[in-house]
mmCIF file of C-alpha atoms in Angstrom:
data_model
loop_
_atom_site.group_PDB
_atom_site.id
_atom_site.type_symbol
_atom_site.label_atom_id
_atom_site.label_comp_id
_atom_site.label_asym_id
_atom_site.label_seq_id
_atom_site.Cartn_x
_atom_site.Cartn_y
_atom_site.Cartn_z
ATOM 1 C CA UNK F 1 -103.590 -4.771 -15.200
ATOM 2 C CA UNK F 2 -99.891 -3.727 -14.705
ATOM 3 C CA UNK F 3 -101.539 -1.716 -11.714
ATOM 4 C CA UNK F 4 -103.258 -4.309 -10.045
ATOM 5 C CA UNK F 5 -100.241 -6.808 -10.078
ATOM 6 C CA UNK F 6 -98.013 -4.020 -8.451
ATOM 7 C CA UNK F 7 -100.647 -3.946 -5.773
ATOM 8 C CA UNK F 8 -100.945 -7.173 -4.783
ATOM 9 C CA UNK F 9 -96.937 -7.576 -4.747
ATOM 10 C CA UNK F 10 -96.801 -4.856 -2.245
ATOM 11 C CA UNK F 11 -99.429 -6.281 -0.351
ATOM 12 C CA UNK F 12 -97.501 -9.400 -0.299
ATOM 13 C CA UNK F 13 -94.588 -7.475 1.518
ATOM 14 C CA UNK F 14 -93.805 -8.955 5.255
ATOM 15 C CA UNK F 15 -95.275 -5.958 7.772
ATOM 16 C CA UNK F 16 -91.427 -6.099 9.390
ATOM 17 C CA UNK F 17 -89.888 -5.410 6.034
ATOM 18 C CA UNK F 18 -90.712 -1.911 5.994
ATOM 19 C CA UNK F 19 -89.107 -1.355 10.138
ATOM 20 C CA UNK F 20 -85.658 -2.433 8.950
ATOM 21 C CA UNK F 21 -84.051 0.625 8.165
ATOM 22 C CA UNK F 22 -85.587 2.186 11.292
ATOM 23 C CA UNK F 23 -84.550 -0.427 13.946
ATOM 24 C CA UNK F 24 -81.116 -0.428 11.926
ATOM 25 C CA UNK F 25 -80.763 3.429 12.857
ATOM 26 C CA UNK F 26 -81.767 3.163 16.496
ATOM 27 C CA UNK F 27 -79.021 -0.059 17.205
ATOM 28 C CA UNK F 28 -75.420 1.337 19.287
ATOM 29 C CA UNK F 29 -72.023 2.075 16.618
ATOM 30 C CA UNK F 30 -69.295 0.300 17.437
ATOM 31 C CA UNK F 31 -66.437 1.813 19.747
ATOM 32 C CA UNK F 32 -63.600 3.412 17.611
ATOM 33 C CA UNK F 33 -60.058 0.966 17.612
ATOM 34 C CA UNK F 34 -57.165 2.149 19.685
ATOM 35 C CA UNK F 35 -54.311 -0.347 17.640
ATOM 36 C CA UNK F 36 -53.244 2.665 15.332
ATOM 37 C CA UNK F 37 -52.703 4.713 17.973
ATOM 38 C CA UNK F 38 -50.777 1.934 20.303
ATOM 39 C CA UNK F 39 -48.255 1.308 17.058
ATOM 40 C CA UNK F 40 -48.031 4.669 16.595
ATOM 41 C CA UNK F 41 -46.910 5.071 19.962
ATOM 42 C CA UNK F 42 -44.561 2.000 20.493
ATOM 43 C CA UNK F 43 -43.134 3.399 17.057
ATOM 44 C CA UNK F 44 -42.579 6.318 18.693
ATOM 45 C CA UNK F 45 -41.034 5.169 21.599
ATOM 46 C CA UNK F 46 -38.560 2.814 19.922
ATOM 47 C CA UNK F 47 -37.592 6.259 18.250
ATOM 48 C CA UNK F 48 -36.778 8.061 21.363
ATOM 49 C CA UNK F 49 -35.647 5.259 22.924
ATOM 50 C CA UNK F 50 -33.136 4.684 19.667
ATOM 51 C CA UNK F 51 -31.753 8.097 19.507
ATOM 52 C CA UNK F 52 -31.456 8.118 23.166
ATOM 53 C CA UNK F 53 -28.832 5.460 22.497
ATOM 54 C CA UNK F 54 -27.286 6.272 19.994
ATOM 55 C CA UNK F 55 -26.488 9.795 21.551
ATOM 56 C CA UNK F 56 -25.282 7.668 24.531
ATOM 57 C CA UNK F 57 -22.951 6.088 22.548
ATOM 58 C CA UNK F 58 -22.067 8.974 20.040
ATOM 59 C CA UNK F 59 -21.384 11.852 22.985
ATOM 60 C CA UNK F 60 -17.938 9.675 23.392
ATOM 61 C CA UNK F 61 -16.623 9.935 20.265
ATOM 62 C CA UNK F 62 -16.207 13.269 17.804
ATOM 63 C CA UNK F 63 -16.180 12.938 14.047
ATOM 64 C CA UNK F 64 -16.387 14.547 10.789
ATOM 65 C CA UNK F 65 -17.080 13.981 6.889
ATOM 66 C CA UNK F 66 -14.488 16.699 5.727
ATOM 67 C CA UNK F 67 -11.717 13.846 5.828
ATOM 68 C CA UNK F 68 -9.764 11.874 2.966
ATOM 69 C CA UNK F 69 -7.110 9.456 2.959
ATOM 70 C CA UNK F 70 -3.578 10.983 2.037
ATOM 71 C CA UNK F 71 0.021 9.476 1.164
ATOM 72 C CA UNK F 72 3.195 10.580 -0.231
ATOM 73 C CA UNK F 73 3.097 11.224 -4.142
ATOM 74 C CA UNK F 74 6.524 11.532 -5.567
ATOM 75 C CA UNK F 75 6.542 12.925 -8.992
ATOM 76 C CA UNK F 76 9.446 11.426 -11.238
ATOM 77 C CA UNK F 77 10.627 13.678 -13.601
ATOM 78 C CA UNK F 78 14.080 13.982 -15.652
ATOM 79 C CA UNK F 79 17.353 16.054 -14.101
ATOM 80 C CA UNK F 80 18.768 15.929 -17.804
ATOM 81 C CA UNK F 81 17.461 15.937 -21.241
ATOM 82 C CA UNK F 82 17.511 13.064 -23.409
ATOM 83 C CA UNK F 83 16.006 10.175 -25.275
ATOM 84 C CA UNK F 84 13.931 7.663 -23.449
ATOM 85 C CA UNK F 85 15.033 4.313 -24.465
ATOM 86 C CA UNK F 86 13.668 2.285 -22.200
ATOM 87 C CA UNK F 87 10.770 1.952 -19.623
ATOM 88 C CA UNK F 88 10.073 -1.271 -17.853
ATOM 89 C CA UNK F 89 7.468 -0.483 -15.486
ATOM 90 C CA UNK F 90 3.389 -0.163 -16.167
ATOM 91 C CA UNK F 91 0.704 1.650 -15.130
ATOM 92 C CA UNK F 92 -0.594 0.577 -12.014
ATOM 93 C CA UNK F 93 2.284 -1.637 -11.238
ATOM 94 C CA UNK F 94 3.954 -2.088 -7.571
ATOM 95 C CA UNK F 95 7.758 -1.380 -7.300
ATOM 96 C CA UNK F 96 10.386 -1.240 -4.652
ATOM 97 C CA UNK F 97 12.740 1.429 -3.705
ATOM 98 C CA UNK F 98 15.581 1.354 -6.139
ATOM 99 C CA UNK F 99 13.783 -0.471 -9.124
ATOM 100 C CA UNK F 100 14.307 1.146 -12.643
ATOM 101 C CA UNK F 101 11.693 2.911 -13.922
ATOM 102 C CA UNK F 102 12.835 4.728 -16.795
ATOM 103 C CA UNK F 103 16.308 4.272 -18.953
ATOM 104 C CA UNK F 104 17.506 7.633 -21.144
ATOM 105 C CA UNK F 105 20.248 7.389 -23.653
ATOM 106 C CA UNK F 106 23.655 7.373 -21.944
ATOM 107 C CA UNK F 107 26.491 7.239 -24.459
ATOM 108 C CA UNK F 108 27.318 11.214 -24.314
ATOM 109 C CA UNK F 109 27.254 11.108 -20.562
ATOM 110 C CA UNK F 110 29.588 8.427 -20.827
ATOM 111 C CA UNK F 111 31.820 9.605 -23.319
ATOM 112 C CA UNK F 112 32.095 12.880 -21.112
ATOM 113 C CA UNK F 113 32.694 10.158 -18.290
ATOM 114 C CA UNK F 114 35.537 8.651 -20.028
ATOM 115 C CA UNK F 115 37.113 11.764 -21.042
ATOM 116 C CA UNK F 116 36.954 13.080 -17.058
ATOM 117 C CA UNK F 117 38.768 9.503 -16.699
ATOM 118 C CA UNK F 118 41.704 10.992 -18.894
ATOM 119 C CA UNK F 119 42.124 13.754 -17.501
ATOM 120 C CA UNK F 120 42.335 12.652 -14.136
ATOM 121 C CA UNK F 121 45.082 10.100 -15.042
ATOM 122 C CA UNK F 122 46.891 13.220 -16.815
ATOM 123 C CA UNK F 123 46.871 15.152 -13.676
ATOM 124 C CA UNK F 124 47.877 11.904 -11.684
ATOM 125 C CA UNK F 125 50.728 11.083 -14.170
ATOM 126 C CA UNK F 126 51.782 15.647 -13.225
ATOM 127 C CA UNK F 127 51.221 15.284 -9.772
ATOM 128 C CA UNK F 128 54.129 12.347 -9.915
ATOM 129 C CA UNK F 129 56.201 14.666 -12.196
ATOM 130 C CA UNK F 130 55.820 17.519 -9.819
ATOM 131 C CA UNK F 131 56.807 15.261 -6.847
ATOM 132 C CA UNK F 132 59.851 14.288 -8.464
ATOM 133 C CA UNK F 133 61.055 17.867 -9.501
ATOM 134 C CA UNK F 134 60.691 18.644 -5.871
ATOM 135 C CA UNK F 135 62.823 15.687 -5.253
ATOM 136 C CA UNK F 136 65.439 17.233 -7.658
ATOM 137 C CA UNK F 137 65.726 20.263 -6.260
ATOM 138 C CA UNK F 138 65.770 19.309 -2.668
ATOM 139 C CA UNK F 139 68.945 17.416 -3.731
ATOM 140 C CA UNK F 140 70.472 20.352 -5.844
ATOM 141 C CA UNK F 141 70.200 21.985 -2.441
ATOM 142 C CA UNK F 142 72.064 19.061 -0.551
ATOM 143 C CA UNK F 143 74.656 19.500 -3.060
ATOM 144 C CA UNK F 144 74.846 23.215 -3.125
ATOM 145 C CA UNK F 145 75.094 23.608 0.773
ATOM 146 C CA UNK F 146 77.769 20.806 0.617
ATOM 147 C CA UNK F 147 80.014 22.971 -2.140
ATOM 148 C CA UNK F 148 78.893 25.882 0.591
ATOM 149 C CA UNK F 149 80.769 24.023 3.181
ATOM 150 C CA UNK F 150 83.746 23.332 1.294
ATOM 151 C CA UNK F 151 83.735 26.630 0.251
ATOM 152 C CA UNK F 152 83.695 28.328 3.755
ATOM 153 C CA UNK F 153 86.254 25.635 4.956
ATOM 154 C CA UNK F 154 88.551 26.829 1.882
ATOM 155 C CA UNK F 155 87.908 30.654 2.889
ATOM 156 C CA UNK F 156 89.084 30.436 6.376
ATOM 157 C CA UNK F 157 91.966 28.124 6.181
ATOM 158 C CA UNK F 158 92.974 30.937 3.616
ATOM 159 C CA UNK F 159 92.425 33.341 5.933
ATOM 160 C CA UNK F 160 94.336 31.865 8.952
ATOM 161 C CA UNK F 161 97.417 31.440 6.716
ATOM 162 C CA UNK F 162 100.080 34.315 6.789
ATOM 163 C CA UNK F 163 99.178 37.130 4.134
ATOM 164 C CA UNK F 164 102.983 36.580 3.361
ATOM 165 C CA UNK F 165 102.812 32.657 2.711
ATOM 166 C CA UNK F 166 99.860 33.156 0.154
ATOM 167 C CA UNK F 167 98.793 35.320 -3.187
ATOM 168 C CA UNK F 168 96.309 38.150 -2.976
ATOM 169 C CA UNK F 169 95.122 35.779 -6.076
ATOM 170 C CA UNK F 170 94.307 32.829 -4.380
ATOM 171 C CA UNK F 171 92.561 34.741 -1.224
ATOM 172 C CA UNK F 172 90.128 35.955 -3.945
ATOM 173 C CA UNK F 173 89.700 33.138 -5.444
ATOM 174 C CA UNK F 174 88.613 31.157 -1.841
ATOM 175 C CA UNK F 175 86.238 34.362 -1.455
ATOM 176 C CA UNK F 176 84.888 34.039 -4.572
ATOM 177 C CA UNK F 177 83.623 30.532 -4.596
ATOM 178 C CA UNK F 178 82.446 31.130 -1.169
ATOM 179 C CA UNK F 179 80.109 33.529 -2.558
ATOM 180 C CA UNK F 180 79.144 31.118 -5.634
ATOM 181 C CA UNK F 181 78.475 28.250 -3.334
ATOM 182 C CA UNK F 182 76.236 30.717 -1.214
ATOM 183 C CA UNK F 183 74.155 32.041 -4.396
ATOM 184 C CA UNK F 184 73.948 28.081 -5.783
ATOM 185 C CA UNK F 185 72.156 27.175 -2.091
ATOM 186 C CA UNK F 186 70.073 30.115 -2.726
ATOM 187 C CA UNK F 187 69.008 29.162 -6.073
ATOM 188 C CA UNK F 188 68.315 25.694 -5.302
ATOM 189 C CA UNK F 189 66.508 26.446 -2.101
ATOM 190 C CA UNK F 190 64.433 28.697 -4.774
ATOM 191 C CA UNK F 191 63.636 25.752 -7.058
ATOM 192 C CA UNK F 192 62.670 24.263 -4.335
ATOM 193 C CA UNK F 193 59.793 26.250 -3.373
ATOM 194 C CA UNK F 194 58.717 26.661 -7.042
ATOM 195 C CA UNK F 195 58.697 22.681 -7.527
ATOM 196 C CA UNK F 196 56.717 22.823 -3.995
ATOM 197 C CA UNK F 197 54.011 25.172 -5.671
ATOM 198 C CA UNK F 198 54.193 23.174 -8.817
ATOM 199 C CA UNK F 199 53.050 20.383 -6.460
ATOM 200 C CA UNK F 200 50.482 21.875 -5.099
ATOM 201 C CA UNK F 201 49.520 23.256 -8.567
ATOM 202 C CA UNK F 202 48.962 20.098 -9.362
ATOM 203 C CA UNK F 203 47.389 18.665 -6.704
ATOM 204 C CA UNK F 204 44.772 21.107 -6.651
ATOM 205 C CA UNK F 205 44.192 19.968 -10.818
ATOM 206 C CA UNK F 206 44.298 16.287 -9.283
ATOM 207 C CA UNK F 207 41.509 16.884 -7.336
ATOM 208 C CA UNK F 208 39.144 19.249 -9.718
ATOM 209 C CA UNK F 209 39.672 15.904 -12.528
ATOM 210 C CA UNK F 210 38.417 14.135 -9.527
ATOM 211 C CA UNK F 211 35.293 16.427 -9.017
ATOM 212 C CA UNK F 212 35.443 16.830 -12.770
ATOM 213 C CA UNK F 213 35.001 12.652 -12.763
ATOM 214 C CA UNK F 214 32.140 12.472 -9.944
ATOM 215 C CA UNK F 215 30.227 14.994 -12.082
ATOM 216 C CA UNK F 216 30.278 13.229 -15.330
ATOM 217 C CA UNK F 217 29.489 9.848 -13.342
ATOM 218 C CA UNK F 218 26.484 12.130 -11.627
ATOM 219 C CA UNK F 219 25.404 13.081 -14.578
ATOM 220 C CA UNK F 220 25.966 8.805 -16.135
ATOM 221 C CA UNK F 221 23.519 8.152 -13.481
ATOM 222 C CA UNK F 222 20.802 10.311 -13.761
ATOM 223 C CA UNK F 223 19.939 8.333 -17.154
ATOM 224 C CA UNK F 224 18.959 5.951 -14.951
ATOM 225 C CA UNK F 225 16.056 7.171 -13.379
ATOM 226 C CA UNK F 226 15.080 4.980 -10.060
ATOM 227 C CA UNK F 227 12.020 4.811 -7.677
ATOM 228 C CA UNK F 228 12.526 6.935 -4.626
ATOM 229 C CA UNK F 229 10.251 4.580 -2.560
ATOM 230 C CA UNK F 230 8.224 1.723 -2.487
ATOM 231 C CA UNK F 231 4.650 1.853 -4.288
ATOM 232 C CA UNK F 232 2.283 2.180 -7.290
ATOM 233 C CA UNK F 233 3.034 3.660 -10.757
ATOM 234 C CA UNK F 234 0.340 6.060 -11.518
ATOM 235 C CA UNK F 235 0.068 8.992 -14.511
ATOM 236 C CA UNK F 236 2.426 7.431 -16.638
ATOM 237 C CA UNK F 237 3.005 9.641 -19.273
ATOM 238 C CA UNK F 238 6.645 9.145 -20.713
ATOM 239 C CA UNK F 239 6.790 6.820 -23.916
ATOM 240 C CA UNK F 240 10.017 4.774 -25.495
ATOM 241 C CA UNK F 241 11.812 7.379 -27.953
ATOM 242 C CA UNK F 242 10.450 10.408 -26.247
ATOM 243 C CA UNK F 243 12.764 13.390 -25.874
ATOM 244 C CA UNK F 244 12.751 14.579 -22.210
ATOM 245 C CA UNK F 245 13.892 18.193 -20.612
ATOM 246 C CA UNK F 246 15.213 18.694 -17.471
ATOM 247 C CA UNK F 247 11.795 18.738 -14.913
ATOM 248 C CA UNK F 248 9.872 17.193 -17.568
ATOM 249 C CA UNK F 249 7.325 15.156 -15.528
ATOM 250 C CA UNK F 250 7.165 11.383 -16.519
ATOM 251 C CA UNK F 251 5.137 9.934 -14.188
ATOM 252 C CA UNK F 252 3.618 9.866 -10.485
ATOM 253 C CA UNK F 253 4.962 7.240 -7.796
ATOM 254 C CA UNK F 254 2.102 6.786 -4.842
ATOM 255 C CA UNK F 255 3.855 5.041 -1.810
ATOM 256 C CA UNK F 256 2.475 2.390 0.122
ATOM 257 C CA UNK F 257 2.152 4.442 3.929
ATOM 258 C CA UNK F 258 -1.478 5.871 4.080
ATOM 259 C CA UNK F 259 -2.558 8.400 6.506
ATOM 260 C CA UNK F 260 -6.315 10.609 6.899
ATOM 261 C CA UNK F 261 -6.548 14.132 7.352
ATOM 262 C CA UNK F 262 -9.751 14.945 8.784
ATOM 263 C CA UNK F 263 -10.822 18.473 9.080
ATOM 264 C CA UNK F 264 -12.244 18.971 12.395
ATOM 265 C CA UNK F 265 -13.819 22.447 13.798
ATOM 266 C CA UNK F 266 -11.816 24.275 16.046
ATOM 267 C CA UNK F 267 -14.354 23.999 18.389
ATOM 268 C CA UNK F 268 -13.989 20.436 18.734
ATOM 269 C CA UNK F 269 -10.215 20.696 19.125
ATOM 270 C CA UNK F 270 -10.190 20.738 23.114
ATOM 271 C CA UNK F 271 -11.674 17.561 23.053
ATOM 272 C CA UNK F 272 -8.923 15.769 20.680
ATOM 273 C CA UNK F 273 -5.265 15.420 21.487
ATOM 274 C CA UNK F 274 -2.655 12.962 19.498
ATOM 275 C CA UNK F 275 -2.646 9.648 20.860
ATOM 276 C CA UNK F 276 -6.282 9.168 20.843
ATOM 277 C CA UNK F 277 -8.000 6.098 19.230
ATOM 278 C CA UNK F 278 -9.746 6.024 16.069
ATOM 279 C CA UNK F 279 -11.897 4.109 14.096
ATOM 280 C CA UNK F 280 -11.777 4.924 10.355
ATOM 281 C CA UNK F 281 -14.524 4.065 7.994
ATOM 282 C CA UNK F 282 -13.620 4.113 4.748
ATOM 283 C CA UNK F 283 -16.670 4.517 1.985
ATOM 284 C CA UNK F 284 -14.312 2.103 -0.820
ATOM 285 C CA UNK F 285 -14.481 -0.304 2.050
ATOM 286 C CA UNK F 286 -17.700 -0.625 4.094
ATOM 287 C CA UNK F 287 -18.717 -2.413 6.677
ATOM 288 C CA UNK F 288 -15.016 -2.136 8.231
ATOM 289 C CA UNK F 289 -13.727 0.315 10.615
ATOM 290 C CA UNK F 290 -9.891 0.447 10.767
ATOM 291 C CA UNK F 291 -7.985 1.010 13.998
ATOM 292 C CA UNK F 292 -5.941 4.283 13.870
ATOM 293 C CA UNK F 293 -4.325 6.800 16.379
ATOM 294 C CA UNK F 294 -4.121 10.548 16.382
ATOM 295 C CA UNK F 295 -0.843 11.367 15.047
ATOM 296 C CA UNK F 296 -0.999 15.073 15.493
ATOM 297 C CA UNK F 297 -2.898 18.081 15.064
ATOM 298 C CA UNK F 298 -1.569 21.252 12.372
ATOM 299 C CA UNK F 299 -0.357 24.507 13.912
ATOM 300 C CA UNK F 300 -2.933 26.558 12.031
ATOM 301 C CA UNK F 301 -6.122 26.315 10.208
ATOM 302 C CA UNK F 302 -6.797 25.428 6.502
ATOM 303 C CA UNK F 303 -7.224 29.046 5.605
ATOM 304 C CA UNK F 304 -4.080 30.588 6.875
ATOM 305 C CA UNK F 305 -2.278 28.128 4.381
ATOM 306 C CA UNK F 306 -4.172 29.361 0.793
ATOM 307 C CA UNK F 307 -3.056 30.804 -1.621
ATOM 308 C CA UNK F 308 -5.087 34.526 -0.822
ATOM 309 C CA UNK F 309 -5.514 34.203 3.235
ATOM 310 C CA UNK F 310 -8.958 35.749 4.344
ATOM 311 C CA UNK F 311 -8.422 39.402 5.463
ATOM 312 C CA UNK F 312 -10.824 39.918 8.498
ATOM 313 C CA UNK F 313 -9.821 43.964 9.062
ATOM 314 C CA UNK F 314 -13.428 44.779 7.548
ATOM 315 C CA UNK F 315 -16.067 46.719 9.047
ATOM 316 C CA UNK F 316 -18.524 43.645 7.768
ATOM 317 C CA UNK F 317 -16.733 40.820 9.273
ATOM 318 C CA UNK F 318 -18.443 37.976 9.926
ATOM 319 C CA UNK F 319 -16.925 35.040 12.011
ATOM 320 C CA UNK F 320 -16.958 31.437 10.683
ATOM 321 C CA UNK F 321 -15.898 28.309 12.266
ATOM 322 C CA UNK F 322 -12.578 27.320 10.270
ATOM 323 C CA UNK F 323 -11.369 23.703 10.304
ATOM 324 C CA UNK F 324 -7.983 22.376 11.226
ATOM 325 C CA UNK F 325 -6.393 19.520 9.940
ATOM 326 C CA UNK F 326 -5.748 16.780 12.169
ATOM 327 C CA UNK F 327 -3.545 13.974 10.698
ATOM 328 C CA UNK F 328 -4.501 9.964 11.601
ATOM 329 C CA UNK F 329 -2.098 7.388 11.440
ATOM 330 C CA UNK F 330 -3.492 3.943 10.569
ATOM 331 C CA UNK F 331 -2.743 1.133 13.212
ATOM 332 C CA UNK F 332 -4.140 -1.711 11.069
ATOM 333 C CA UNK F 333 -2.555 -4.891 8.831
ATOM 334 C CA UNK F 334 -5.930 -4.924 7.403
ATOM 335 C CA UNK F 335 -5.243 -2.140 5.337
ATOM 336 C CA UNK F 336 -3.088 -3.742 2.939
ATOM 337 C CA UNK F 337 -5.823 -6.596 1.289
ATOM 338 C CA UNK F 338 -8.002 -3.178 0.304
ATOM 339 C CA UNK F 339 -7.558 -1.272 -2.829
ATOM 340 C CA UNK F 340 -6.575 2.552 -0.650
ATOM 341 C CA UNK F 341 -5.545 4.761 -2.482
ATOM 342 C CA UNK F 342 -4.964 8.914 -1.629
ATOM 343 C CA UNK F 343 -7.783 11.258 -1.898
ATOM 344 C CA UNK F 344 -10.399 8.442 -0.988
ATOM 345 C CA UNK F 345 -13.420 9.689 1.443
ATOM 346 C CA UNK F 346 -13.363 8.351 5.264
ATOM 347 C CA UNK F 347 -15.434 8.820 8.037
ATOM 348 C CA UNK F 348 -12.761 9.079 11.541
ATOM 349 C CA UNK F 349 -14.253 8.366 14.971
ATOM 350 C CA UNK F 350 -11.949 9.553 17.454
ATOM 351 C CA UNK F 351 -12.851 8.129 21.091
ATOM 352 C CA UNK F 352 -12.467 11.496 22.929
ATOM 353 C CA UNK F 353 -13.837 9.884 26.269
ATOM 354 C CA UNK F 354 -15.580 6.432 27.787
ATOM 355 C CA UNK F 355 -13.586 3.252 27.258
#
């Protein structure tokens, strides 16, 4: 029965039914697409076209990664030892040139200030005694050549008189206090030059209390320990009641001038001379490029300067392009709303040619 049914269902079957698949295989395919092939090619061409540009515009400048910002870094440390009683500044914090930064106990510097003071005054108060000895004996000898005039006047009117009218006595006597008078002009002329050296003596102890009182006042103000220059407070290490050594660092002082040192190749040096333009990209900043100028270029390459300088007198030398440091001198107010700091990476583009 089942095979009877299936029969007369395939009987039923349209006679075209079975020609499908046939006519289906003899009909034309359809021509492959070319739109890949035209995007991949505009793609392509935007490419070139792209870095055709870009090497257009990049042939005029010369640049280099191997750069950093740099700026002075003063290190504050003590000249004398002592105990820290004081330090008003912060981490971080902006000060001036001259601003106190750290305060050390004083009172032995200025006891040794005020005993200098003494001193000095003492060798003032000889210097006026010595002046006035030499006064004393430069009168002595005033008085002394005047008894040595009176003297010589006595001798020869003595002499001029007849032998017969006078005693050999009081001849003697004339020539006798002519000689005195002579040796007291001698004597005070003497004193004189001793109270002269006295003078000098002390003179010469006038001025080393002087220096004696400039070093004690040196010394006073080195407990006072100021900023060099203007700029941040950075590594602050030194605490109130700390005990400090001569050289002892207490903390670092960054100023506010900024500068880059870029590292170019010494091939590239022909190209680059100071006064060139720049335009300095700095990665804590992007999207800003900050006018500079060449400031100058470093007699000598980065290696020369190490600490163990490569020794090329090998028989298995083999030459590498060394890197000189060329310094960059920021030409931009800008700079100044930006957190820059030293040791930050930048990107220089010096304009070597083209406007």
């Amino acid at each position: 029965m089942d095979a009877v049914n299936e029969r007369a269902r395939s009987n039923r079957t349209p006679a075209g039914a079975s020609q499908a698949p046939d006519s289906a295989g003899d009909a034309p395919s359809r021509p492959r697409s070319r739109r890949p092939f035209l995007i991949l090619a505009a793609v392509l061409l935007v490419l070139v076209i792209a870095g055709v540009v870009y090497w257009l515009h990049a042939r005029h400048f010369a640049t280099t990664d191997d750069a950093q910002i740099d700026g002075p870094i003063h290190r504050i440390s003590a000249r004398i030892s002592g105990q820290v009683v004081s330090v008003p500044v912060h981490q971080n914090e902006h000060v001036t040139k001259g601003q106190i930064l750290v305060v050390l106990d004083n009172r032995t510097e200025q006891v040794a200030v005020d005993r200098a003071r003494a001193q000095r005054a003492q060798a003032a108060a000889d210097v006026g005694t010595r002046q006035a000895d030499l006064m004393e004996a430069n009168a002595n000898v005033e008085v002394a050549q005047a008894d040595l005039v009176k003297a010589q006047q006595d001798a020869t009117r003595y002499q001029r008189v007849n032998p017969q009218a006078i005693t050999r006595t009081n001849l003697d006597a004339a020539t006798s206090a002519l000689r005195a008078a002579q040796a007291r002009v001698d004597a005070a002329k003497a004193q004189v030059s001793a109270a002269k050296a006295g003078l000098v003596a002390a003179k010469a102890s006038l001025r080393a209390a002087g220096v004696a009182v400039e070093s004690a006042q040196l010394q006073l103000g080195y407990t006072t320990i100021r900023a060099p220059a203007s700029g941040s407070i950075a590594e602050r290490t030194v605490r109130t009641g700390n005990v400090v050594s001569p050289g002892s660092g207490l903390m670092a002082l960054v100023g506010d001038r900024y500068w880059v040192t870029a590292n170019y190749k010494e091939t590239e040096l022909g190209r680059i001379h100071p006064g060139q333009h720049v335009r300095v990209y700095i990665d804590a900043v992007p999207g800003i490029g900050f006018h500079a100028v060449v400031s100058s270029i470093q007699r000598g390459t980065g290696s020369v300067f190490s600490l163990l300088p490569a020794e090329n007198a090998t028989g298995n030398y083999v030459k590498i392009v060394q890197r000189v440091p060329v310094r960059i001198t920021f030409d931009d107010k800008r700079l100044s709303k930006y957190p820059v700091s030293p040791g930050m990476s930048v990107e220089p583009y010096i304009r070597i040619s083209g406007k």
